[in-house]
XYZ file of C-alpha atoms in Angstrom:
337
model
C 24.149 53.223 147.728
C 20.751 52.068 148.991
C 17.779 52.970 146.884
C 14.230 53.754 147.934
C 11.747 51.546 146.093
C 8.029 52.227 145.766
C 6.409 48.873 146.455
C 4.679 48.836 143.074
C 8.109 48.535 141.484
C 8.317 45.071 143.011
C 5.151 43.026 142.775
C 1.823 44.520 141.826
C 0.011 41.211 142.310
C 0.965 38.249 144.458
C -1.459 36.109 142.471
C 0.293 36.946 139.209
C 3.724 36.322 140.720
C 2.654 32.931 142.022
C 1.463 31.941 138.575
C 4.730 33.075 137.036
C 6.899 31.357 139.624
C 4.902 28.255 140.459
C 2.574 27.795 137.497
C -1.170 28.276 137.191
C -2.121 25.698 139.772
C 0.318 26.908 142.395
C 3.207 24.977 143.846
C 2.579 21.680 145.586
C 4.183 21.136 148.984
C 4.801 18.131 151.171
C 3.505 18.099 154.736
C 6.918 19.244 155.936
C 7.048 22.274 153.626
C 5.467 25.637 154.392
C 2.381 26.769 152.478
C 3.019 29.824 150.336
C -0.575 30.907 150.904
C -0.408 31.320 154.676
C 1.024 34.270 156.596
C 0.927 34.474 160.392
C 0.595 37.920 161.967
C 1.435 38.353 165.655
C 0.686 41.587 167.496
C -2.640 43.308 166.790
C -2.189 46.692 168.451
C -2.902 50.147 167.020
C -0.461 49.488 164.175
C -0.567 45.719 163.835
C -4.319 45.285 163.437
C -4.762 47.589 160.422
C -1.615 46.123 158.863
C -3.031 42.619 159.215
C -6.411 43.761 157.897
C -4.822 45.273 154.792
C -2.874 42.103 154.133
C -5.923 39.894 154.649
C -8.342 41.962 152.568
C -6.133 43.230 149.748
C -4.126 40.096 149.003
C -5.046 36.483 148.378
C -2.886 35.222 151.223
C -4.546 33.370 154.067
C -3.766 35.335 157.224
C -3.834 33.761 160.668
C -3.314 36.077 163.629
C -2.695 36.003 167.334
C -2.540 38.515 170.174
C -2.721 38.257 173.935
C -5.644 40.704 173.918
C -9.084 39.149 173.533
C -10.392 42.491 172.281
C -7.742 42.563 169.554
C -8.588 39.003 168.507
C -12.290 39.855 168.354
C -11.514 42.887 166.189
C -9.430 40.730 163.876
C -12.223 38.156 163.542
C -14.734 40.891 162.734
C -12.401 41.986 159.944
C -12.433 38.465 158.529
C -9.046 37.334 159.830
C -8.649 33.792 161.122
C -7.231 33.729 164.658
C -5.049 31.053 166.207
C -6.102 29.474 169.507
C -2.671 30.151 170.990
C 0.799 31.345 170.105
C 1.978 27.757 169.975
C -0.938 26.973 167.674
C 0.504 29.144 164.911
C 2.826 26.350 163.782
C 0.682 23.395 164.896
C -0.821 22.412 161.542
C 1.796 20.190 159.874
C -0.004 20.364 156.525
C -0.040 24.140 156.162
C 2.321 25.863 158.580
C 2.820 29.505 157.600
C 5.633 30.196 155.189
C 5.959 33.651 156.706
C 5.543 35.090 160.199
C 5.131 38.841 160.735
C 5.605 40.233 164.223
C 4.537 43.683 165.431
C 5.395 43.634 169.135
C 6.010 46.286 171.815
C 9.491 45.412 173.116
C 12.703 43.418 172.795
C 11.491 41.110 175.561
C 8.243 40.413 173.687
C 10.138 39.644 170.485
C 12.514 37.324 172.332
C 9.619 35.491 173.988
C 7.584 35.044 170.808
C 10.537 34.119 168.623
C 11.755 31.545 171.152
C 8.412 29.758 170.958
C 7.895 29.962 167.199
C 11.444 29.170 166.158
C 11.452 25.911 168.118
C 9.224 24.169 165.562
C 9.445 26.408 162.484
C 10.056 24.423 159.268
C 13.202 25.291 157.290
C 12.747 28.151 154.814
C 10.189 29.916 156.998
C 10.612 33.686 156.719
C 10.249 35.918 159.772
C 9.609 39.648 159.316
C 9.871 41.630 162.528
C 8.182 45.017 162.188
C 8.677 45.816 165.879
C 10.952 48.629 166.982
C 13.705 46.872 168.899
C 17.447 47.160 169.387
C 19.698 46.261 166.446
C 21.378 43.720 168.735
C 18.117 41.811 169.194
C 17.528 41.769 165.436
C 21.022 40.493 164.703
C 20.769 37.777 167.341
C 17.568 36.389 165.851
C 18.922 36.663 162.324
C 21.876 34.471 163.324
C 19.805 32.026 165.391
C 17.256 31.435 162.643
C 19.886 31.202 159.931
C 21.209 28.132 161.746
C 17.740 26.579 161.364
C 17.576 27.378 157.661
C 15.128 30.253 158.167
C 15.353 33.913 157.192
C 14.893 36.752 159.700
C 14.294 40.277 158.416
C 14.077 43.373 160.604
C 11.556 45.692 158.949
C 10.279 48.344 161.370
C 7.834 50.865 159.995
C 7.217 54.584 159.851
C 3.974 56.340 159.027
C 1.903 56.084 162.183
C -1.556 54.610 162.638
C -2.856 56.538 159.627
C -0.142 55.029 157.469
C -1.005 51.575 158.785
C -4.684 52.059 157.955
C -3.989 53.580 154.532
C -1.279 51.015 153.664
C 1.224 53.827 153.069
C 3.837 52.734 155.606
C 7.550 52.907 154.946
C 9.425 49.694 155.743
C 13.081 50.007 156.792
C 14.533 46.634 155.907
C 17.663 45.022 157.275
C 18.746 41.534 156.269
C 21.095 39.391 154.261
C 20.761 41.175 150.908
C 21.310 38.095 148.741
C 18.691 36.011 150.549
C 16.289 38.952 150.631
C 16.612 39.419 146.876
C 15.717 35.753 146.349
C 12.577 35.959 148.463
C 9.954 37.618 146.269
C 7.220 36.888 148.816
C 8.682 39.320 151.361
C 8.498 42.241 148.947
C 5.060 41.139 147.829
C 3.625 40.889 151.348
C 5.088 44.230 152.432
C 3.590 45.913 149.372
C 0.075 45.291 150.698
C 0.845 47.153 153.911
C 3.057 50.012 152.760
C 4.125 52.196 149.883
C 7.899 52.223 150.393
C 10.469 49.515 151.028
C 13.888 50.899 151.898
C 16.821 48.454 151.997
C 18.949 49.756 154.864
C 21.827 47.263 154.871
C 22.653 44.068 156.706
C 20.897 42.438 159.682
C 19.920 44.992 162.331
C 20.242 48.001 160.010
C 16.483 48.438 159.693
C 16.191 48.517 163.481
C 19.051 51.015 163.683
C 17.456 53.347 161.119
C 14.126 53.197 162.959
C 15.720 54.205 166.270
C 17.392 57.175 164.596
C 14.124 58.152 162.930
C 12.174 58.032 166.190
C 14.866 59.958 168.025
C 14.409 62.762 165.488
C 10.607 62.382 165.616
C 10.528 62.789 169.399
C 12.680 65.921 169.171
C 10.411 67.210 166.411
C 7.246 66.610 168.429
C 8.739 68.210 171.533
C 9.600 71.328 169.534
C 6.104 71.534 168.072
C 4.526 71.112 171.519
C 6.650 73.893 172.978
C 5.987 76.204 170.018
C 2.221 75.627 170.118
C 2.132 76.261 173.858
C 4.192 79.433 173.528
C 2.113 80.714 170.626
C -1.140 80.251 172.498
C 0.310 81.962 175.590
C 1.227 84.911 173.368
C -2.343 85.149 172.101
C -1.825 83.522 168.689
C -4.606 81.414 167.174
C -3.205 77.839 167.130
C -4.720 77.228 163.699
C -2.944 80.260 162.262
C 0.334 79.285 163.917
C -0.007 75.772 162.522
C -0.770 77.103 159.037
C 2.332 79.282 159.097
C 4.530 76.484 160.387
C 3.245 74.071 157.751
C 4.080 76.492 154.950
C 7.499 77.474 156.260
C 10.629 75.988 157.758
C 8.900 74.305 160.719
C 6.807 72.073 158.476
C 6.850 68.501 159.757
C 4.766 65.367 160.230
C 4.277 66.275 163.895
C 2.749 69.601 162.927
C 0.900 68.766 159.730
C -0.375 65.205 160.241
C -0.192 64.551 163.986
C -0.494 68.051 165.418
C -0.586 67.799 169.235
C -2.961 70.744 169.726
C -6.592 69.556 170.055
C -8.004 72.558 168.172
C -5.703 72.078 165.199
C -6.069 68.296 165.275
C -9.861 68.561 164.894
C -9.398 69.098 161.145
C -7.243 66.001 160.623
C -8.958 63.808 163.257
C -5.541 62.945 164.641
C -5.220 61.588 168.224
C -5.107 65.008 169.902
C -8.692 65.582 168.751
C -9.752 62.424 170.627
C -8.094 63.100 173.977
C -4.895 61.571 172.550
C -6.469 58.146 172.165
C -4.937 55.841 169.575
C -1.812 56.813 167.703
C 1.717 56.082 168.878
C 1.731 55.835 172.643
C 3.915 57.817 175.004
C 5.242 54.647 176.621
C 6.303 53.234 173.255
C 8.066 56.467 172.346
C 9.788 56.343 175.724
C 10.905 52.783 175.016
C 12.339 53.811 171.629
C 14.110 56.801 173.133
C 15.661 54.654 175.828
C 16.899 52.227 173.170
C 18.369 55.117 171.170
C 20.020 56.665 174.221
C 21.428 53.271 175.172
C 22.806 52.792 171.664
C 24.391 56.214 171.821
C 26.011 55.427 175.138
C 27.312 52.074 173.915
C 28.777 53.656 170.797
C 30.086 56.814 172.492
C 27.753 59.126 170.566
C 26.605 62.254 172.428
C 22.806 62.568 172.506
C 22.109 65.497 174.847
C 18.767 66.359 173.256
C 17.735 62.709 173.149
C 18.582 62.269 176.822
C 16.576 65.343 177.822
C 13.546 64.330 175.767
C 13.726 60.799 177.124
C 13.445 62.218 180.632
C 10.425 64.312 179.598
C 8.622 61.276 178.232
C 9.580 59.289 181.295
C 7.977 61.913 183.519
C 4.875 61.987 181.291
C 4.619 58.225 181.617
C 4.973 58.446 185.397
C 2.180 61.027 185.358
C -0.121 58.348 183.924
C 0.005 59.464 180.288
C 1.802 56.399 178.966
C -1.151 54.991 177.012
C -1.958 58.276 175.291
C -0.509 59.402 171.955
C 2.958 60.868 172.364
C 1.621 64.295 171.318
C 0.119 64.469 174.832
C 3.473 65.974 175.789
C 1.818 69.306 174.932
C -0.569 68.860 177.853
C 2.174 67.500 180.116
C 4.258 70.627 179.508
C 1.245 72.683 180.552
C 1.232 70.852 183.872
C -1.971 68.975 183.081
């Protein structure tokens, strides 16, 4: 049975672990070996940037980052993170190529594109941690392809939202070859700076599978909260009172307590609904995850009637121009706004 591990059970200090494993002066590497002090981080969106910042500021790893957005790169530099001149430039330095590459990307296509470039000249023993939410098939394909090159690929999507990314309280759902994962202390160590839970989910692709199931339930949860808040307000109930009752009874949930979609209620927690649904987990990304889940259900002959219906709702919200807003904006979409 899989266990849930708080990250502090693993490695409280990467510096201490390096001294224990490699000796006080650190391990010496040839020009063809990866540096155990360098981690590359690719994808600096609402989730990726704070994750990279936590890793760069709380650990003693050297973090180099890249994103297609100039704004994201500027934000990373302001936070003290070194940025690469290009995606190809991540692996260009033969003396200190990164020993680990973390990706936080928006789609399967983006992961395929980035991994194709990086894997072409990655030294053996490089570890790749993909925190993107993608299909289990994509994760398994890259696990197999990189294994042939002597590299390790781990699917480790996250849960906890933007707040969790900023507070370093994310949950990582990890899928990989368990024996190789157990040997790689650096993976556990690096994840511990960005989250508070590491959950081994099984073999390659299992982390991706768990994340799709989680987000399917999350979307259904948020839809229910949006409908209930709209109905309550139409019936003359104070949304704050309704929220208080729901959060102390059977409707209690992350969507109601932490990421409440009603602007009045959200004002207390400063969640996206209080800022015109800016930031947070976007509607278009939730739509993408729902479509992946629905596709997986279809391919495996699993009935997902609620998932299909909610996917259509988010598709219509995206078509209405709400795709870049937090997925709690469904409350406004259901009001016809």
